[in-house]
Amino acid sequence: DADVTQTPRNRITKTGKRIMLECSQTKGHDRMYWYRQDPGLGLQLIYYSFDVKDINKGEISDGYSVSRQAQAKFSLSLESAIPNQTALYFCATSDPRGSYNEQFFGPGTRLTVL
Amino acid sequence: GENVEQHPSTLSVQEGDSAVIKCTYSDSASNYFPWYKQELGKGPQLIIDIRSNVGEKKDQRIAVTLNKTAKHFSLHITETQPEDSAVYFCAAYTGGFKTIFGAGTRLFVKA
């Protein structure tokens, strides 16, 4: 089955550490996204990429960076983690040829920053 | 800016009863309204959607309604079952890259 996978699934780290969250997809989609989920706030867009050479900031990009290593891989980095970055992080893909930007989500990474 | 408001934040129903979740969007140019279900330990998954040229859509026990004039859309689940327990997100899409999500509704179905 074509899928979206994320590693790690859970991570506990300390303030000031550098963290990388990885996303891979076998759907063949060009568009990839990173979202953050906090209780009561829904899904907030951090970064998105429409192809390997395209990187764009979302609504909450401060403190994060991304790398699109290939069509299938999109990584999110926290250069110096802080406690208020504790959240659930989702990677998603969409197919620009499809209608209306339906998004396919990975299983999420639960990040705790102590 | 664009936003989507979703209510209630938590909903508890008895098995077999109906559940209704309501959303309001701000951007009148929005033309596509998906609903996602997020089960424990999983990412959100599309369960039903509606386009702006349609007022209602039904898929078995799930239906969505859209009132473009009022900028309201709703998810209706009939004959609820314990496996319907999850977090549900509404969303609105205007075009380009951006899908705006509601804050989510945690639905509990009591057996």
XYZ file of C-alpha atoms in Angstrom:
225
model
C 0.000 0.000 0.000
C 1.233 3.477 -0.817
C 1.863 5.158 2.484
C 3.230 8.054 4.531
C 5.630 7.061 7.306
C 7.247 9.108 10.063
C 10.223 8.422 12.293
C 10.576 8.459 15.202
C 7.041 7.924 16.533
C 7.950 9.221 19.960
C 10.855 11.350 21.129
C 11.778 12.901 24.430
C 14.553 15.458 24.394
C 15.991 18.305 26.437
C 15.878 22.043 25.916
C 18.564 23.221 23.505
C 19.022 19.911 21.689
C 18.784 19.625 17.900
C 16.066 17.275 16.715
C 15.178 15.944 13.278
C 11.852 14.371 12.406
C 11.716 12.411 9.177
C 8.921 11.724 6.729
C 8.878 9.344 3.787
C 6.094 8.612 1.311
C 5.481 6.036 -1.369
C 2.420 7.775 -2.820
C 4.374 9.520 -5.539
C 2.940 12.880 -4.514
C 4.875 16.061 -5.202
C 3.409 18.113 -2.367
C 4.479 17.536 1.212
C 3.595 19.338 4.431
C 4.544 19.495 8.088
C 1.837 20.270 10.646
C 1.846 20.714 14.367
C -1.113 19.610 16.512
C -1.759 21.076 19.935
C -4.869 20.314 22.018
C -7.658 22.717 21.127
C -5.730 24.313 18.264
C -6.227 21.886 15.440
C -3.530 21.472 12.811
C -1.203 24.370 12.156
C 0.984 24.435 9.042
C 4.721 24.743 9.712
C 6.252 24.313 6.226
C 5.210 22.982 2.864
C 6.998 21.949 -0.312
C 5.577 21.561 -3.794
C 8.633 19.825 -5.216
C 12.269 19.138 -4.396
C 13.374 22.701 -5.149
C 10.437 24.404 -3.496
C 10.233 25.215 0.247
C 7.687 27.573 1.782
C 6.939 28.795 5.272
C 3.584 28.122 6.825
C 1.868 29.993 9.632
C 4.184 28.886 12.475
C 7.660 28.362 10.952
C 9.725 30.199 13.585
C 12.094 27.815 15.368
C 11.797 25.161 12.634
C 13.567 24.358 9.387
C 12.975 21.736 6.705
C 14.826 19.838 4.031
C 13.321 18.167 0.956
C 15.953 15.570 0.134
C 13.951 13.870 -2.610
C 10.394 13.706 -3.886
C 9.706 11.044 -1.264
C 11.481 12.576 1.746
C 10.763 15.712 3.772
C 12.492 16.334 7.109
C 11.647 18.789 9.870
C 14.374 20.100 12.185
C 14.266 21.913 15.475
C 17.674 23.559 15.736
C 17.402 24.263 19.457
C 14.339 22.660 20.980
C 12.304 24.515 23.611
C 9.499 23.208 25.866
C 6.686 24.976 23.984
C 7.569 22.889 20.934
C 6.189 19.897 22.787
C 3.420 18.713 20.465
C 2.265 16.082 18.004
C 3.809 16.551 14.554
C 2.278 15.277 11.338
C 3.648 14.986 7.850
C 1.171 14.983 4.990
C 1.188 14.686 1.206
C -1.160 15.732 -1.563
C -1.330 15.209 -5.290
C -1.534 18.429 -7.333
C -3.310 16.481 -10.061
C -6.063 15.527 -7.626
C -9.036 17.637 -6.800
C -9.049 20.104 -3.993
C -5.778 19.192 -2.319
C -6.914 16.114 -0.365
C -4.206 15.442 2.189
C -2.817 12.087 3.316
C -1.303 12.088 6.774
C 1.415 10.041 8.407
C 0.878 8.481 11.866
C 2.518 11.384 13.707
C 5.527 11.957 15.944
C 4.923 12.812 19.584
C 7.719 15.154 20.691
C 8.335 16.100 24.315
C 10.889 18.789 25.145
C 11.900 18.865 28.802
C -7.219 36.101 8.456
C -8.936 32.958 7.306
C -10.173 30.675 10.020
C -12.503 27.776 10.678
C -14.387 27.535 13.955
C -15.541 24.114 15.114
C -18.030 23.184 17.844
C -18.321 21.464 20.199
C -14.793 20.660 21.326
C -16.038 17.534 23.112
C -19.164 15.492 22.444
C -20.393 12.468 24.347
C -23.301 10.374 23.028
C -24.904 7.051 23.804
C -24.373 4.259 21.300
C -27.125 4.395 18.697
C -27.737 8.124 19.085
C -26.800 10.744 16.498
C -23.873 13.136 16.699
C -23.591 16.525 15.021
C -20.449 18.637 14.675
C -20.668 22.158 13.297
C -18.132 24.404 11.586
C -18.108 27.976 10.358
C -15.603 29.351 7.852
C -14.592 32.922 7.154
C -13.329 32.960 3.556
C -16.250 33.133 1.149
C -13.940 31.869 -1.624
C -13.645 28.460 0.082
C -14.926 25.789 -2.274
C -14.111 22.441 -0.699
C -14.871 21.183 2.808
C -13.298 17.899 3.901
C -13.823 16.094 7.192
C -11.039 14.062 8.763
C -11.212 11.412 11.478
C -8.228 10.883 13.756
C -8.146 7.671 15.728
C -5.849 7.194 18.690
C -2.212 6.869 17.616
C -2.959 7.586 13.966
C -2.940 10.517 11.606
C -6.141 12.189 10.381
C -7.896 10.377 7.559
C -10.436 11.808 5.133
C -13.899 10.339 5.740
C -16.161 12.556 3.655
C -16.057 15.855 1.808
C -18.394 18.293 0.142
C -17.886 20.822 -2.621
C -19.398 24.263 -2.764
C -21.794 23.413 -5.566
C -23.526 20.766 -3.431
C -25.735 21.277 -0.381
C -25.646 17.794 1.093
C -23.765 14.531 0.710
C -24.323 11.196 2.382
C -22.224 8.072 2.771
C -23.916 5.336 4.787
C -24.177 6.631 8.378
C -22.286 9.859 7.680
C -23.656 12.984 6.043
C -22.400 16.505 5.523
C -24.424 19.623 4.872
C -23.259 22.983 3.558
C -24.919 26.393 3.836
C -22.830 28.739 1.708
C -24.880 31.798 2.575
C -24.270 31.346 6.290
C -20.778 29.852 5.746
C -21.724 26.860 7.860
C -21.108 23.178 7.291
C -21.880 20.227 9.519
C -21.078 16.545 9.974
C -23.891 14.226 10.988
C -23.254 10.691 12.236
C -26.325 8.511 12.762
C -26.608 5.266 14.734
C -23.268 5.913 16.406
C -21.054 2.985 17.323
C -18.110 2.748 19.742
C -15.703 2.679 16.791
C -16.895 6.163 15.860
C -15.071 7.444 18.957
C -12.247 9.655 17.661
C -11.242 13.260 17.046
C -12.940 14.825 14.036
C -11.569 17.824 12.133
C -13.415 19.977 9.658
C -11.463 21.982 7.112
C -11.933 24.542 4.364
C -9.928 24.831 1.147
C -9.799 27.934 -1.016
C -7.214 26.953 -3.576
C -3.459 26.703 -3.906
C -1.722 25.063 -0.971
C -3.695 26.070 2.052
C -6.254 23.963 3.867
C -7.507 25.591 7.081
C -8.442 23.138 9.828
C -10.863 23.524 12.696
C -9.667 22.871 16.250
C -11.191 19.396 16.381
C -14.040 17.659 18.201
C -13.393 14.719 20.469
C -16.344 12.334 20.123
C -17.025 9.700 22.782
C -19.592 7.012 22.028
C -20.656 5.206 25.179
C -21.632 1.580 24.852
